Amino acid sequence: MKDLEKIIYILKQRGFVFPSQEIYGGLKGVYEYGPLGVLLKNKIKNLWLKDTVFKRENIFLIESSILGLRKTYEASGHLEHFHDLLIECKSCHQRFRADHLFEGDYGEVNYKEGKALCPLCQGELTEARTFSLMFKTYVGPVEELASEAYLRPETAQGMFYNFKNVLNSMRPKLPFGIAQIGKAFRNEITPKNFLFRMREFEQMELEFFVKPEEASNWFEYWVEERFNFYLKLGFKKENLKKHVYPKEELAHYSDATVDIYYNYPFGFKELEGIANRTDYDLKRHSEYSGEDLRYFDEEKKEKYYPYIIEPSVGLDRLLFAIFVEFYDEDEVDGEKRNVFRFPPFLAPIEVCVLPLLSNRENLVKKAQEVYKYLKENDFICVYDDSGSIGKRYRRQDEIGTPFCLTIDFQTLEDNTLTIRNRDTTEQERIKIEELKDYLKEKLKF
Ligand code: ATP
């Protein structure tokens, strides 16, 4: 089992993830991303975009608003359905989500006279009451029902109420998709498990519109595509699982749902959900807005509501899975080493350039030249000349930099340098003029 506390400590020390607003005591369920965290997040977003949007035809990217009308969330069903059941302990005042409590997330639940007891202190529990997960606010100066607005709890609704806008402007035929990456907000009762359950998080969602009779085939297709995406990212197959929902556990809008589970340090849990949302969303938005959101099928000469297949993943949950999957510890030259074995295409820093000795002007000058050359060629690159070469290598290992380029005395003679491989720690010598192609090849997705 990987030591989560240690990983979280490294992530903070090395500028990946910080607790939120720590200097004021912190904000629970919210995190800040540091310089390396942002680089890694951007890489993940770009890979998702490449795989889900840009390599395909007829998938369009949008950015919809975070603030949503009350009407939008009445139509979506969120105001009616998006609740959790909250139970509190009367003694220790710990709050639980009822489903998590009874699924054993807090340990075994004992009963007294038929009533469940607090798993933490065996105290008496309150009755379950509903708790809305939506963050409410008001638009404009007057706090009244008409100005009520909500922070979106998922990006999906933006794709539904913009369905006609995309259809009319881009003129696609079924099947086609609308995709989006953006923030979502849920007032989770018990945010926990680091980046797994947050109150402010980011989603990467695709709404894929299809002919109703083709929906189940497209559903199967997307389950496979999305599962394979994680294999392409380098996850071990045994750390992934498909969880098929039984009919009685499906959400109100869903006809079929498969979750992709990842083996987090606290067990296999949902990383991504793929749902067949049927025509629920477009029908509801038509009904509530009065706009006809049906699609006109020119071949069939008829109008109908397309079905929607939705693969939806939390970027932060994926980032968390990546940290867990690729963190490793080993020994190099008799010394313990912490290392993130990110595949090169995921690494936040791709290359580090180091002069062998920092007090030799000619080595420093040459190293700076190589560093500038790589920057100009769009590699994500850092320069480091502080401390012993071994210490510098270790610092890069700990942030997952796959390649360290060392400029030594031979470089000055024949324009070659050494490339150190993070995983094997082996070095090979290569001509500087071959560097660009070499690195491009190694960094390919
Ligand atoms: P859960 O059952 O874990 O609460 P969910 O089934 O409600 O999740 P969805 O509504 O399907 O989640 O959201 C799609 C994706 O968004 C999830 O697969 C997950 O990756 C991500 N996600 C949902 N809630 C959170 C959260 N509170 N923090 C981080 N990511 C989240």
Coordinates of C-alpha atoms and ligand atoms in Angstrom, one line a residue:
M1 CA 0.0 0.0 0.0
K2 CA 1.4 3.4 -1.0
D3 CA 1.7 5.9 1.9
L4 CA -0.8 8.6 1.0
E5 CA 0.3 11.0 3.8
K6 CA 3.8 10.9 2.4
I7 CA 2.7 11.5 -1.2
I8 CA 0.5 14.5 -0.1
Y9 CA 3.5 15.9 1.8
I10 CA 5.8 15.6 -1.3
L11 CA 3.0 17.2 -3.4
K12 CA 2.9 20.2 -1.2
Q13 CA 6.7 20.5 -0.8
R14 CA 7.4 20.3 -4.5
G15 CA 4.6 22.7 -5.7
F16 CA 1.9 20.3 -7.0
V17 CA -1.0 20.7 -4.6
F18 CA -1.5 23.0 -1.6
P19 CA -4.2 23.0 1.0
S20 CA -6.6 25.9 0.3
Q21 CA -6.1 29.3 2.0
E22 CA -3.9 27.7 4.7
I23 CA -2.7 31.0 6.1
Y24 CA -6.3 31.6 7.3
G25 CA -6.9 28.2 8.7
G26 CA -7.9 26.4 5.5
L27 CA -11.1 25.8 3.5
K28 CA -12.2 22.2 3.6
G29 CA -12.9 20.4 0.4
V30 CA -10.9 22.9 -1.7
Y31 CA -7.3 22.7 -3.0
E32 CA -4.9 25.0 -4.7
Y33 CA -2.6 23.9 -7.5
G34 CA 1.0 25.0 -7.5
P35 CA 3.3 25.5 -10.5
L36 CA 3.9 21.8 -11.1
G37 CA 0.3 20.8 -10.4
V38 CA -0.9 23.2 -13.1
L39 CA 1.6 21.9 -15.6
L40 CA 0.5 18.4 -15.0
K41 CA -3.2 19.3 -15.1
N42 CA -2.7 21.0 -18.4
K43 CA -1.1 17.9 -19.8
I44 CA -4.0 15.8 -18.7
K45 CA -6.5 18.2 -20.2
N46 CA -4.6 18.3 -23.5
L47 CA -4.5 14.5 -23.7
W48 CA -8.2 14.2 -22.9
L49 CA -8.9 16.9 -25.6
K50 CA -6.7 15.1 -28.1
D51 CA -8.3 11.7 -27.4
T52 CA -11.9 12.7 -27.0
V53 CA -12.3 15.8 -29.2
F54 CA -9.6 16.6 -31.7
K55 CA -8.8 13.2 -33.1
R56 CA -12.5 12.7 -33.9
E57 CA -14.9 14.3 -36.3
N58 CA -17.9 16.2 -35.2
I59 CA -17.0 16.8 -31.6
F60 CA -17.2 20.4 -30.6
L61 CA -15.7 22.1 -27.6
I62 CA -17.6 24.8 -25.7
E63 CA -17.2 26.8 -22.5
S64 CA -20.5 27.5 -20.7
S65 CA -21.1 29.6 -17.7
I66 CA -20.6 28.6 -14.1
L67 CA -23.5 30.6 -12.8
G68 CA -26.8 29.0 -13.7
L69 CA -30.4 30.1 -13.5
R70 CA -32.8 28.5 -11.0
K71 CA -34.9 27.4 -14.0
T72 CA -32.0 25.5 -15.6
Y73 CA -31.6 23.4 -12.5
E74 CA -35.3 22.9 -12.1
A75 CA -35.3 21.6 -15.7
S76 CA -32.2 19.4 -15.1
G77 CA -33.8 17.8 -12.0
H78 CA -31.0 18.9 -9.7
L79 CA -33.2 21.0 -7.4
E80 CA -35.5 18.0 -7.0
H81 CA -33.0 15.2 -6.9
F82 CA -29.5 16.4 -6.1
H83 CA -29.6 15.7 -2.4
D84 CA -27.6 13.6 0.0
L85 CA -28.9 12.2 3.2
L86 CA -27.1 13.7 6.2
I87 CA -26.8 11.9 9.6
E88 CA -25.1 13.4 12.6
C89 CA -23.7 11.9 15.8
K90 CA -25.4 13.5 18.8
S91 CA -22.2 13.0 20.9
C92 CA -19.2 13.7 18.7
H93 CA -21.1 15.7 16.1
Q94 CA -19.4 14.0 13.2
R95 CA -21.5 14.3 10.1
F96 CA -21.9 11.3 7.7
R97 CA -23.4 10.8 4.3
A98 CA -25.9 8.1 5.0
D99 CA -24.9 5.9 2.0
H100 CA -21.2 6.2 3.0
L101 CA -22.0 5.4 6.6
F102 CA -23.8 2.2 5.8
E103 CA -21.4 1.2 3.1
G104 CA -18.8 0.9 5.8
D105 CA -16.6 3.9 4.9
Y106 CA -16.1 4.7 8.6
G107 CA -15.8 1.2 9.8
E108 CA -18.4 -1.3 11.2
V109 CA -21.7 0.1 12.3
N110 CA -23.1 -1.4 15.5
Y111 CA -26.8 -1.3 16.4
K112 CA -28.6 -0.8 19.7
E113 CA -32.3 -1.6 19.9
G114 CA -32.4 -1.6 16.1
K115 CA -30.8 1.8 15.8
A116 CA -27.5 2.4 14.2
L117 CA -24.7 3.9 16.4
C118 CA -21.9 6.3 15.5
P119 CA -19.0 4.1 14.2
L120 CA -16.5 6.6 15.7
C121 CA -17.8 6.9 19.3
Q122 CA -20.8 4.6 19.5
G123 CA -23.0 7.6 20.2
E124 CA -26.6 8.1 19.2
L125 CA -27.3 9.2 15.7
T126 CA -29.9 11.8 14.4
E127 CA -32.5 10.8 11.9
A128 CA -31.4 11.2 8.3
R129 CA -32.3 14.5 6.7
T130 CA -31.9 15.7 3.1
F131 CA -29.1 18.1 2.3
S132 CA -28.9 19.9 -1.1
L133 CA -25.5 19.7 -2.8
M134 CA -26.0 22.9 -4.8
F135 CA -24.3 26.1 -3.9
K136 CA -26.9 28.9 -4.1
T137 CA -26.2 32.6 -4.7
Y138 CA -28.0 35.7 -5.9
V139 CA -27.4 37.6 -9.1
G140 CA -27.6 41.4 -8.6
P141 CA -28.3 43.4 -5.5
V142 CA -31.7 41.9 -4.5
E143 CA -32.0 38.6 -2.8
E144 CA -35.3 37.2 -4.1
L145 CA -36.5 34.1 -5.8
A146 CA -36.2 35.7 -9.3
S147 CA -32.5 36.5 -8.8
E148 CA -31.6 33.1 -7.4
A149 CA -28.7 31.4 -9.2
Y150 CA -26.6 28.3 -8.7
L151 CA -23.0 27.4 -9.2
R152 CA -23.1 24.5 -11.7
P153 CA -22.8 21.1 -10.0
E154 CA -21.7 19.6 -13.4
T155 CA -20.7 21.1 -16.7
A156 CA -23.2 18.9 -18.6
Q157 CA -26.2 21.2 -18.4
G158 CA -24.3 23.8 -20.5
M159 CA -24.0 21.3 -23.3
F160 CA -27.8 20.6 -23.2
Y161 CA -29.1 24.2 -23.1
N162 CA -26.5 25.1 -25.8
F163 CA -27.5 22.1 -28.0
K164 CA -29.5 24.2 -30.5
N165 CA -26.7 26.9 -30.6
V166 CA -24.1 24.3 -31.6
L167 CA -26.5 22.5 -34.0
N168 CA -27.4 25.7 -35.8
S169 CA -23.9 27.2 -35.9
M170 CA -21.9 24.0 -36.8
R171 CA -24.6 22.1 -38.7
P172 CA -23.5 18.6 -37.7
K173 CA -25.4 15.4 -38.3
L174 CA -26.0 12.7 -35.7
P175 CA -23.9 11.3 -34.2
F176 CA -22.0 14.3 -32.8
G177 CA -20.7 15.5 -29.5
I178 CA -20.3 18.6 -27.4
A179 CA -17.5 18.6 -24.9
Q180 CA -16.3 20.8 -22.1
I181 CA -13.7 21.1 -19.4
G182 CA -14.5 23.3 -16.5
K183 CA -15.2 23.8 -12.8
A184 CA -18.1 22.3 -11.0
F185 CA -19.2 22.9 -7.4
R186 CA -20.9 20.5 -4.9
N187 CA -21.5 21.3 -1.3
E188 CA -20.4 17.7 -0.3
I189 CA -21.4 16.8 3.3
T190 CA -18.0 15.2 4.0
P191 CA -15.3 16.2 1.6
K192 CA -12.6 13.7 2.2
N193 CA -9.8 11.6 0.7
F194 CA -7.7 14.5 -0.6
L195 CA -8.6 15.3 -4.3
F196 CA -11.2 12.5 -4.4
R197 CA -14.2 14.3 -3.0
M198 CA -14.0 18.1 -3.2
R199 CA -16.4 21.0 -3.0
E200 CA -14.8 22.8 -6.0
F201 CA -13.4 20.6 -8.7
E202 CA -13.0 20.3 -12.4
Q203 CA -14.8 18.0 -14.8
M204 CA -14.0 16.8 -18.3
E205 CA -17.3 15.9 -19.9
L206 CA -18.5 14.8 -23.3
E207 CA -22.2 14.7 -24.3
F208 CA -22.5 12.5 -27.4
F209 CA -25.8 12.9 -29.2
V210 CA -27.0 9.8 -31.1
K211 CA -30.0 8.3 -32.8
P212 CA -32.2 6.6 -30.1
E213 CA -32.0 3.2 -31.7
E214 CA -28.1 3.4 -31.8
A215 CA -27.8 4.5 -28.2
S216 CA -26.8 1.2 -26.6
N217 CA -24.1 0.5 -29.2
W218 CA -22.6 3.9 -28.7
F219 CA -22.8 3.4 -25.0
E220 CA -20.7 0.2 -25.2
Y221 CA -18.3 2.0 -27.6
W222 CA -17.6 4.8 -25.2
V223 CA -17.1 2.5 -22.2
E224 CA -14.4 0.8 -24.2
E225 CA -12.8 4.0 -25.5
R226 CA -12.7 5.5 -22.1
F227 CA -11.3 2.4 -20.4
N228 CA -8.6 2.2 -23.1
F229 CA -7.7 5.9 -22.6
Y230 CA -6.5 5.0 -19.1
L231 CA -4.4 2.1 -20.4
K232 CA -2.9 4.6 -22.9
L233 CA -2.1 6.9 -20.0
G234 CA 0.0 4.1 -18.6
F235 CA -2.3 2.8 -15.8
K236 CA -1.9 -0.9 -14.9
K237 CA -4.9 -2.9 -16.0
E238 CA -5.2 -4.5 -12.6
N239 CA -5.7 -1.0 -11.0
L240 CA -8.8 -0.4 -13.1
K241 CA -12.2 -2.0 -13.0
K242 CA -15.6 -1.6 -14.7
H243 CA -18.6 -1.3 -12.4
V244 CA -21.9 -2.0 -14.0
Y245 CA -24.8 -0.4 -12.1
P246 CA -27.8 -2.6 -11.5
K247 CA -31.1 -1.1 -12.8
E248 CA -32.4 -0.2 -9.3
E249 CA -29.3 1.9 -8.5
L250 CA -29.4 4.1 -11.7
A251 CA -29.8 7.9 -11.5
H252 CA -33.2 9.3 -12.5
Y253 CA -32.0 10.3 -16.0
S254 CA -30.0 7.1 -16.8
D255 CA -30.9 3.9 -18.7
A256 CA -27.4 2.4 -18.2
T257 CA -24.3 3.4 -16.3
V258 CA -20.8 1.9 -16.1
D259 CA -18.3 3.5 -13.8
I260 CA -14.5 3.1 -14.3
Y261 CA -13.1 2.5 -10.9
Y262 CA -9.5 3.1 -9.9
N263 CA -7.6 1.4 -7.1
Y264 CA -7.2 4.4 -4.8
P265 CA -5.4 3.9 -1.4
F266 CA -8.8 3.6 0.2
G267 CA -10.1 1.0 -2.3
F268 CA -11.6 0.8 -5.8
K269 CA -13.7 3.9 -6.3
E270 CA -15.3 5.8 -9.2
L271 CA -12.9 7.7 -11.4
E272 CA -15.2 8.2 -14.4
G273 CA -18.9 7.5 -15.1
I274 CA -20.3 6.7 -18.5
A275 CA -24.1 7.0 -18.7
N276 CA -26.8 6.5 -21.3
R277 CA -28.9 9.6 -20.4
T278 CA -31.6 8.8 -22.9
D279 CA -33.6 11.8 -24.2
Y280 CA -34.3 13.0 -20.6
D281 CA -32.2 16.1 -20.7
L282 CA -33.3 17.6 -24.1
K283 CA -36.9 16.8 -23.3
R284 CA -36.8 18.4 -19.9
H285 CA -35.1 21.6 -21.2
S286 CA -37.6 21.8 -24.1
E287 CA -40.4 21.4 -21.6
Y288 CA -39.1 24.0 -19.2
S289 CA -37.9 26.6 -21.7
G290 CA -40.6 26.2 -24.4
E291 CA -37.9 25.9 -27.0
D292 CA -38.1 22.9 -29.4
L293 CA -34.8 21.1 -28.9
R294 CA -35.6 18.2 -31.2
Y295 CA -33.3 17.3 -34.1
F296 CA -34.6 17.2 -37.6
D297 CA -33.4 14.0 -39.3
E298 CA -33.2 14.7 -43.1
E299 CA -33.1 11.1 -44.1
K300 CA -36.1 10.0 -42.0
K301 CA -37.8 13.4 -42.5
E302 CA -38.8 13.5 -38.9
K303 CA -38.0 15.4 -35.7
Y304 CA -37.0 13.6 -32.5
Y305 CA -34.9 14.0 -29.3
P306 CA -31.5 12.4 -29.7
Y307 CA -30.3 10.2 -26.9
I308 CA -27.2 11.2 -25.1
I309 CA -24.2 9.1 -24.1
E310 CA -22.1 10.9 -21.4
P311 CA -18.5 10.0 -20.4
S312 CA -17.7 12.2 -17.4
V313 CA -14.5 12.3 -15.4
G314 CA -13.2 14.5 -12.6
L315 CA -9.9 16.0 -13.5
D316 CA -8.8 16.2 -9.9
R317 CA -9.8 12.6 -9.3
L318 CA -7.7 11.6 -12.3
L319 CA -4.8 13.7 -11.2
F320 CA -5.0 11.9 -7.8
A321 CA -5.1 8.5 -9.5
I322 CA -2.0 9.5 -11.5
F323 CA -0.1 10.5 -8.4
V324 CA -0.9 7.2 -6.8
E325 CA -0.3 5.1 -9.9
F326 CA 3.2 6.5 -10.6
Y327 CA 4.7 7.3 -7.2
D328 CA 7.4 4.9 -6.3
E329 CA 10.3 4.4 -3.9
D330 CA 13.5 2.6 -4.6
E331 CA 17.2 2.7 -3.8
V332 CA 20.0 4.3 -5.9
D333 CA 23.6 3.9 -4.9
G334 CA 22.5 2.8 -1.4
E335 CA 20.3 5.8 -0.9
K336 CA 16.5 5.8 -0.7
R337 CA 14.8 7.7 -3.5
N338 CA 11.3 9.1 -4.0
V339 CA 10.3 9.1 -7.7
F340 CA 7.2 9.8 -9.8
R341 CA 7.5 7.5 -12.7
F342 CA 5.1 9.6 -14.9
P343 CA 5.2 8.5 -18.6
P344 CA 7.3 11.2 -20.3
F345 CA 4.2 12.7 -22.1
L346 CA 2.6 13.3 -18.7
A347 CA 5.6 14.7 -16.9
P348 CA 5.1 18.3 -15.7
I349 CA 8.8 19.1 -16.4
E350 CA 10.1 17.2 -19.4
V351 CA 13.8 18.0 -19.3
C352 CA 16.3 19.4 -16.8
V353 CA 19.5 20.9 -18.1
L354 CA 22.5 20.8 -15.7
P355 CA 26.1 21.8 -16.0
L356 CA 28.2 19.1 -14.3
L357 CA 29.9 21.7 -12.2
S358 CA 28.3 25.0 -11.3
N359 CA 31.6 26.9 -10.8
R360 CA 33.0 26.4 -14.3
E361 CA 32.0 29.3 -16.4
N362 CA 32.3 27.5 -19.7
L363 CA 30.1 24.6 -18.6
V364 CA 27.4 27.0 -17.2
K365 CA 27.5 29.0 -20.4
K366 CA 27.0 26.0 -22.6
A367 CA 24.3 24.6 -20.4
Q368 CA 22.4 27.9 -20.6
E369 CA 22.7 27.8 -24.3
V370 CA 21.2 24.3 -24.4
Y371 CA 18.5 25.3 -22.0
K372 CA 17.5 28.3 -24.1
Y373 CA 17.5 26.2 -27.3
L374 CA 15.1 23.7 -25.7
K375 CA 12.8 26.4 -24.5
E376 CA 12.7 28.0 -27.9
N377 CA 11.7 24.5 -29.2
D378 CA 8.7 24.3 -26.9
F379 CA 10.0 21.7 -24.4
I380 CA 9.0 22.2 -20.8
C381 CA 12.4 22.6 -19.4
V382 CA 14.2 23.8 -16.3
Y383 CA 17.8 24.7 -15.6
D384 CA 19.5 23.7 -12.3
D385 CA 23.1 24.4 -11.1
S386 CA 22.7 24.4 -7.4
G387 CA 24.1 21.6 -5.2
S388 CA 25.9 18.4 -6.1
I389 CA 24.9 16.6 -9.3
G390 CA 23.5 13.6 -7.4
K391 CA 21.3 15.9 -5.3
R392 CA 20.1 17.7 -8.5
Y393 CA 19.2 14.4 -10.1
R394 CA 17.2 13.4 -7.0
R395 CA 15.2 16.6 -7.0
Q396 CA 14.2 15.9 -10.6
D397 CA 13.3 12.3 -9.8
E398 CA 11.0 13.5 -7.0
I399 CA 9.0 15.6 -9.4
G400 CA 9.1 13.0 -12.2
T401 CA 11.3 14.7 -14.7
P402 CA 12.1 11.9 -17.2
F403 CA 15.3 13.3 -18.7
C404 CA 18.3 15.1 -17.2
L405 CA 20.8 16.5 -19.7
T406 CA 24.3 17.0 -18.3
I407 CA 26.8 19.3 -19.9
D408 CA 30.4 18.1 -19.1
F409 CA 33.9 18.8 -20.3
Q410 CA 33.4 16.5 -23.3
T411 CA 30.5 18.6 -24.4
L412 CA 32.8 21.5 -24.9
E413 CA 35.0 19.3 -27.2
D414 CA 32.5 17.4 -29.3
N415 CA 29.1 19.0 -28.7
T416 CA 27.6 15.9 -27.1
L417 CA 25.9 15.6 -23.8
T418 CA 24.6 12.9 -21.5
I419 CA 20.9 12.0 -21.1
R420 CA 20.1 10.4 -17.8
N421 CA 17.0 8.2 -17.7
R422 CA 15.0 8.8 -14.5
D423 CA 13.8 5.2 -14.2
T424 CA 17.0 3.3 -14.9
T425 CA 19.3 6.1 -13.9
E426 CA 21.4 5.1 -16.9
Q427 CA 23.1 7.7 -19.0
E428 CA 23.7 7.7 -22.7
R429 CA 25.7 10.2 -24.8
I430 CA 24.1 12.0 -27.7
K431 CA 24.9 14.8 -30.1
I432 CA 23.2 18.1 -29.3
E433 CA 22.0 18.4 -32.9
E434 CA 20.1 15.1 -32.5
L435 CA 18.5 16.2 -29.2
K436 CA 15.3 17.7 -30.5
D437 CA 14.2 14.7 -32.5
Y438 CA 15.3 12.3 -29.7
L439 CA 13.2 14.1 -27.1
K440 CA 10.2 14.6 -29.4
E441 CA 10.1 10.9 -30.0
K442 CA 10.4 10.0 -26.3
L443 CA 7.7 12.5 -25.3
K444 CA 5.0 11.2 -27.8
F445 CA 1.6 10.1 -26.4
Ligands
ATP1 P1 -19.8 10.1 -6.3 O1 -20.8 8.9 -6.4 O2 -18.4 9.7 -6.0 O3 -20.3 11.2 -5.5 P2 -21.0 10.9 -8.7 O4 -21.4 9.6 -9.3 O5 -22.0 11.8 -8.0 O6 -19.7 10.7 -7.8 P3 -20.9 12.2 -11.2 O7 -22.1 13.1 -10.9 O8 -21.1 11.0 -12.1 O9 -20.3 11.7 -9.8 O10 -19.7 13.1 -11.7 C1 -18.8 12.7 -12.8 C2 -17.4 12.7 -12.3 O11 -17.0 13.9 -11.6 C3 -17.1 11.6 -11.3 O12 -16.8 10.4 -12.0 C4 -15.9 12.1 -10.6 O13 -14.7 11.8 -11.3 C5 -16.1 13.6 -10.6 N1 -16.6 14.1 -9.3 C6 -17.9 14.1 -8.9 N2 -18.0 14.6 -7.6 C7 -16.7 15.0 -7.3 C8 -16.2 15.6 -6.2 N3 -16.9 16.0 -5.1 N4 -14.8 15.9 -6.1 C9 -14.0 15.5 -7.2 N5 -14.5 14.9 -8.3 C10 -15.8 14.7 -8.4

